[in-house]
Amino acid sequence: MNKTININLGGYALIIDEDAFETANRYLMTLSRHFGNDEGSSEIMQDIETRMGELINRKKGTRIIVNKLDVVEAISVLGTPEELKDIDFSESTTESKRAGGSSFQIKTGKRLYRDKDDKIVGGVCSGLAAYFGIQDAIWVRIVFVVLALVFGSSFIIYLVMWAIIPPAKTVSDRLEMMGEPTNVNNIAKMIKDELDQMSDKIHDKFGKKGKHYKDQSKDDDSDQILTSGWSWDCRSSRHKDTKAPFNKKDFV
Amino acid sequence: MKAQMRKGVLEMCILSLLSSEEMYTSDIIDRLREARLVVVEGTLYPLLTRLKNAGLLEYYWQESNSGPPRKYFKITQDGDSFLKELKDSWQEINDAVSLTTQNKQVHE
C-alpha cells in the first residue's frame, strides 16, 4: 500500500505515489540548488518542471497513478545533477561564484528574532546571540546585566528591543534566526528535533508519575508512531551538512 | 577546454537550428540528440535561458492540446547576425585546424 499525492508539475496535474514524489522533489531541489546562482534560475527550473511533467505524463500513458519508475526514467532523460554539474553555462567560474554566493547568503540569511524557547525575560539576549553567532546566550546576558548595573541604560534598551524585535514564531523564523537557509530538509530536521524534545518531555513526565498512569504504555506507543512518521526526515536531512546528493544512486 | 568547445559549438548549433524554423524545446533536444551533441536534456535549459537573456533568442507560448502551453523559440535579428559571425569564425577555425593537422601528417 502506498499513499498518493496530488501535484501540479509544470502545469501537468498528476497523482503520484509518495515515494515517487519524494524522489522527484529531492531531484528538483538539488537542481534548483545547483542552478541557484545562475541568472534566470527560476525560469530554468520552470522549464525543467514542465518538461519533467511532460515526460512523466507521456510515460504513464493511460495509467492513473505515477510510480517511482516513471520519475526515475524522467530524471535519466533530463540528467542527474551529477551529469549536469560539470556544465556551467554562466560566464564566471563555478568556484568563485559558489564561494561568493554562499558567504553572501550567510550574511543576509540571518534575521533578528527573539528566541522564545531559550528565554529568561523576553528572549532578546538569546536572539542576539543567535544573530551574532555566539554559542551561548549567557555572555550576552552578562553584558546586559553588567551594563544595567553600571549605567542602567541597557535596561531601557532591553525593553525597547523586547518591544520591537519580533519573536521567532514559526519554524522558518527559527531557521532565519539561526542563519540556515529555509528549505524542506532543514524544516523537516527542525520539526524532528522539536518532536524529539517533546517526546523526551513526555517521557520525563510519565517516567516520574508512571505508577499513577495506567495507560502509560499507550502513550509510549502513540509517541513512537509520532516519531516514526518522521523517519524519512532522517534520510533526507542526512545530506544537509554534507554536499548536495549528486550521486545517481541517491535518486534511484 | 573540451567543455568550452562544446559549449560554443552547442550555441552555434542551436542558433542555426532555430534560424530555419521556430521550434519547441523538446524538438531542439531531439535534433541535437540525433547529432549526439546533447546527452541529457537538463544541460540545454540554462543555455536557452542565457541565449534568450542575451537577446539572441525569443520565445512565445503556443497552446497545446495535450497539456499546458508550450514554449516555442525563435531567433532574433541580433541572433541572426551573431550566427553569421559565429559561422565565419567557425570556418576560419576549421580551415586553420585542417591546415595544421594536414601539415603535421605531411611532416610525419
XYZ file of C-alpha atoms in Angstrom:
360
model
C 0.000 0.000 0.000
C 1.246 3.456 -0.801
C -0.038 6.935 -0.131
C -0.633 9.126 -3.163
C -0.217 12.860 -3.536
C -1.832 15.262 -5.976
C 0.713 17.543 -7.575
C 0.934 20.163 -10.279
C 4.219 19.587 -12.048
C 4.817 22.380 -14.531
C 1.141 22.557 -15.469
C 0.514 18.807 -15.520
C -1.881 17.583 -12.853
C -0.525 14.275 -11.615
C -1.440 11.760 -8.954
C 1.827 10.426 -7.684
C 2.957 7.741 -5.228
C 4.521 9.115 -2.087
C 7.925 7.539 -2.671
C 7.929 8.726 -6.279
C 7.048 12.207 -5.052
C 9.971 12.196 -2.650
C 12.360 11.201 -5.421
C 11.047 13.898 -7.743
C 11.073 16.511 -5.012
C 14.629 15.732 -3.947
C 15.747 15.842 -7.566
C 14.170 19.212 -8.242
C 15.509 20.656 -5.006
C 19.034 19.551 -5.801
C 18.764 21.024 -9.277
C 17.460 24.324 -8.028
C 20.336 24.449 -5.561
C 22.663 23.759 -8.456
C 21.212 26.437 -10.698
C 20.609 28.731 -7.739
C 23.394 31.143 -8.674
C 22.683 31.400 -12.364
C 20.651 34.273 -13.651
C 17.139 33.288 -14.567
C 17.339 30.165 -12.431
C 13.646 30.263 -11.644
C 12.923 30.253 -15.349
C 15.248 27.315 -15.904
C 13.583 25.415 -13.084
C 10.161 26.166 -14.517
C 11.213 24.812 -17.905
C 12.627 21.697 -16.322
C 9.485 21.144 -14.250
C 7.305 21.488 -17.336
C 9.471 19.073 -19.257
C 9.520 16.640 -16.331
C 5.747 16.785 -16.151
C 5.520 16.140 -19.864
C 7.903 13.193 -19.733
C 6.128 11.618 -16.785
C 2.736 12.202 -18.333
C 3.836 10.567 -21.564
C 5.466 7.638 -19.791
C 2.492 6.882 -17.605
C 0.143 6.733 -20.588
C -3.340 5.684 -19.544
C -2.342 4.675 -16.050
C -3.779 6.888 -13.351
C -1.004 6.919 -10.787
C 2.602 7.902 -11.380
C 5.078 5.451 -9.875
C 8.704 5.769 -8.941
C 9.903 4.194 -12.174
C 8.265 6.962 -14.205
C 10.080 9.567 -12.151
C 13.427 7.781 -12.342
C 13.092 7.490 -16.092
C 12.245 11.178 -16.469
C 15.303 12.004 -14.359
C 17.529 9.877 -16.573
C 16.281 11.782 -19.638
C 16.747 15.169 -18.008
C 20.069 14.220 -16.473
C 21.086 13.660 -12.875
C 22.731 16.549 -11.057
C 25.925 14.549 -11.355
C 25.719 14.741 -15.127
C 24.748 18.390 -15.062
C 27.207 19.701 -12.523
C 30.166 19.824 -14.925
C 28.267 22.014 -17.322
C 28.160 25.534 -16.128
C 26.881 27.920 -18.732
C 27.379 31.059 -16.750
C 30.243 33.358 -17.627
C 32.352 33.337 -14.483
C 33.947 30.246 -12.995
C 31.937 27.988 -10.788
C 34.177 28.164 -7.748
C 34.264 31.920 -7.384
C 30.527 32.067 -7.875
C 29.836 29.330 -5.360
C 32.123 30.882 -2.773
C 30.713 34.369 -3.306
C 27.181 33.111 -3.250
C 27.436 31.118 -0.058
C 29.176 33.752 2.047
C 26.670 36.297 0.840
C 23.873 34.015 1.899
C 25.222 33.608 5.404
C 25.317 37.352 5.915
C 21.867 38.101 4.607
C 20.315 34.808 5.675
C 20.087 35.784 9.332
C 17.356 37.841 10.819
C 16.997 39.182 14.280
C 14.290 37.439 16.245
C 13.582 36.843 19.884
C 14.174 33.219 20.810
C 11.154 32.308 22.925
C 12.390 28.771 23.519
C 15.536 29.988 25.245
C 14.375 32.936 27.283
C 14.763 34.303 30.766
C 12.832 37.547 30.334
C 11.890 38.152 26.703
C 14.362 36.108 24.674
C 16.164 39.240 23.439
C 19.642 38.100 24.522
C 19.351 34.622 23.045
C 18.074 36.148 19.819
C 21.068 38.476 19.700
C 23.392 35.568 20.446
C 21.923 33.598 17.549
C 22.229 36.608 15.270
C 25.891 37.232 16.032
C 26.739 33.530 16.116
C 27.588 33.460 19.835
C 27.351 29.889 21.053
C 25.924 30.569 24.485
C 23.428 33.337 25.177
C 24.808 33.655 28.722
C 27.589 36.024 27.520
C 25.097 38.432 26.002
C 23.068 38.261 29.204
C 26.134 39.006 31.330
C 26.944 42.047 29.195
C 23.388 43.298 29.535
C 23.340 42.809 33.303
C 26.742 44.481 33.781
C 25.674 47.442 31.649
C 22.436 47.680 33.588
C 24.332 47.784 36.888
C 26.916 50.328 35.684
C 24.851 52.660 33.521
C 21.284 51.489 33.861
C 20.767 52.239 30.201
C 20.719 48.649 28.952
C 17.557 48.062 30.958
C 15.747 50.568 28.765
C 17.466 49.250 25.630
C 16.269 45.779 26.567
C 12.688 46.951 26.940
C 12.814 48.729 23.584
C 14.281 45.689 21.841
C 11.723 43.448 23.520
C 9.031 45.634 22.035
C 10.393 45.976 18.500
C 12.051 42.630 17.746
C 9.507 40.049 16.619
C 9.531 36.636 18.276
C 10.550 33.628 16.179
C 7.143 32.026 15.895
C 7.377 29.619 13.001
C 9.976 27.038 12.105
C 11.183 29.116 9.172
C 11.569 32.110 11.516
C 13.791 29.979 13.687
C 15.879 28.898 10.710
C 16.267 32.507 9.617
C 17.320 33.386 13.145
C 19.999 30.675 13.079
C 21.077 31.792 9.616
C 20.257 28.470 8.000
C 18.591 28.511 4.614
C 14.895 27.759 4.709
C 14.472 24.603 2.710
C 12.411 21.500 3.188
C 15.314 19.474 4.547
C 16.085 22.000 7.258
C 12.458 22.491 8.210
C 11.976 18.749 8.413
C 15.041 18.441 10.612
C 13.820 21.240 12.855
C 10.415 19.650 13.257
C 12.027 16.333 14.035
C 14.221 17.948 16.689
C 11.171 19.547 18.228
C 9.300 16.259 18.207
C 12.265 14.565 19.841
C 12.337 17.226 22.535
C 8.628 16.847 23.038
C 8.857 13.088 23.338
C 11.694 13.478 25.829
C 9.486 15.767 27.891
C 6.619 13.308 27.692
C 8.916 10.504 28.780
C 10.196 12.579 31.684
C 6.698 13.460 32.774
C 5.316 9.979 32.566
C 8.528 8.430 33.773
C 8.139 10.236 37.115
C 4.443 9.731 37.564
C 4.409 6.404 35.729
C 2.793 4.468 38.542
C -0.232 6.718 38.640
C -0.993 6.398 34.957
C -2.338 3.072 33.900
C -2.330 3.969 30.225
C 1.337 4.903 30.257
C 2.216 2.224 27.703
C -0.443 3.592 25.394
C 1.226 6.983 25.484
C 4.546 5.415 24.651
C 3.010 3.747 21.637
C 1.467 6.895 20.247
C 4.731 8.666 20.813
C 6.538 6.060 18.767
C 4.086 6.400 15.939
C 4.522 10.144 16.059
C 8.286 9.927 15.701
C 8.354 7.047 13.278
C 6.192 9.071 10.949
C 9.123 11.432 10.600
C 11.685 8.763 9.991
C 12.029 9.791 6.348
C 13.333 13.133 7.548
C 16.403 11.452 8.937
C 17.167 10.223 5.470
C 16.542 13.472 3.704
C 18.267 15.640 6.265
C 21.285 13.400 6.346
C 22.653 15.300 3.380
C 22.169 18.635 4.991
C 25.666 19.053 6.283
C 27.390 17.190 3.539
C 27.205 18.322 -0.035
C 24.110 18.025 -2.139
C 23.333 14.464 -3.233
C 24.979 14.432 -6.595
C 25.236 10.675 -6.897
C 22.972 8.816 -9.214
C 22.161 6.289 -6.540
C 20.602 8.960 -4.373
C 17.831 9.305 -6.874
C 17.229 5.729 -7.859
C 38.896 23.201 -22.927
C 36.665 20.384 -24.110
C 33.694 21.744 -22.207
C 34.313 25.253 -23.522
C 34.492 23.992 -27.071
C 31.329 22.008 -26.658
C 29.554 24.986 -25.207
C 30.456 27.235 -28.127
C 29.534 24.648 -30.709
C 26.265 23.906 -28.964
C 25.304 27.577 -29.052
C 26.009 27.766 -32.731
C 24.009 24.620 -33.459
C 21.001 25.860 -31.517
C 21.041 29.203 -33.299
C 21.475 27.500 -36.625
C 18.583 25.092 -35.963
C 16.346 27.988 -34.999
C 17.388 30.146 -37.943
C 15.473 27.866 -40.308
C 12.383 27.216 -38.199
C 10.703 28.013 -34.880
C 10.997 25.133 -32.524
C 9.634 23.673 -29.321
C 12.294 22.914 -26.710
C 11.993 19.157 -26.919
C 12.218 19.295 -30.738
C 15.510 21.153 -30.364
C 16.668 18.496 -27.946
C 15.638 15.680 -30.289
C 17.597 17.193 -33.148
C 20.673 17.757 -31.002
C 20.435 14.245 -29.659
C 20.298 12.851 -33.184
C 23.572 14.648 -33.814
C 24.851 13.291 -30.462
C 25.624 16.787 -29.249
C 23.465 16.578 -26.157
C 23.233 13.575 -23.902
C 20.921 14.852 -21.179
C 18.255 17.494 -21.592
C 18.996 19.379 -18.414
C 22.076 20.960 -19.937
C 20.022 22.745 -22.550
C 17.646 24.761 -20.394
C 20.275 27.020 -18.810
C 21.772 27.564 -22.245
C 18.463 28.534 -23.844
C 17.681 30.884 -20.987
C 21.069 32.506 -21.337
C 20.720 32.953 -25.096
C 17.288 34.422 -24.536
C 18.602 36.821 -21.879
C 21.354 37.855 -24.272
C 18.677 38.840 -26.773
C 19.694 36.252 -29.360
C 16.530 34.210 -28.971
C 12.970 34.934 -28.042
C 10.043 32.707 -27.284
C 6.291 32.718 -27.451
C 3.657 30.479 -25.925
C 1.584 28.208 -28.070
C -1.464 26.305 -26.855
C -1.120 22.565 -26.913
C -3.991 20.094 -26.887
C -2.040 17.504 -24.899
C -1.015 19.637 -21.942
C -0.069 23.121 -20.824
C 1.038 25.742 -23.393
C 4.403 25.121 -24.970
C 7.350 27.449 -25.240
C 8.392 27.966 -28.858
C 11.770 29.534 -29.508
C 12.696 31.649 -32.465
C 15.805 33.567 -33.415
C 16.007 37.361 -33.235
C 17.759 39.696 -35.660
C 20.656 40.022 -33.232
C 20.789 36.259 -33.095
C 20.879 36.049 -36.871
C 23.833 38.403 -37.198
C 25.579 36.708 -34.280
C 25.107 33.376 -36.014
C 26.720 34.747 -39.176
C 29.755 35.884 -37.163
C 29.931 32.518 -35.453
C 29.760 30.681 -38.746
C 32.534 32.851 -40.198
C 34.848 32.264 -37.275
C 33.920 28.581 -37.308
C 35.016 28.431 -40.925
C 38.289 30.173 -40.074
C 38.986 27.794 -37.202
C 38.039 24.829 -39.315
C 40.416 25.881 -42.084
C 43.203 26.607 -39.629
C 42.790 23.296 -37.849
C 42.645 21.234 -41.008
C 45.655 23.081 -42.390
C 47.811 22.441 -39.327
C 46.752 18.837 -38.928
C 47.363 18.145 -42.611
C 50.802 19.758 -42.398
C 51.565 17.542 -39.442
C 50.721 14.475 -41.465
C 52.964 15.651 -44.291
C 55.887 16.245 -41.872
C 55.497 12.858 -40.349
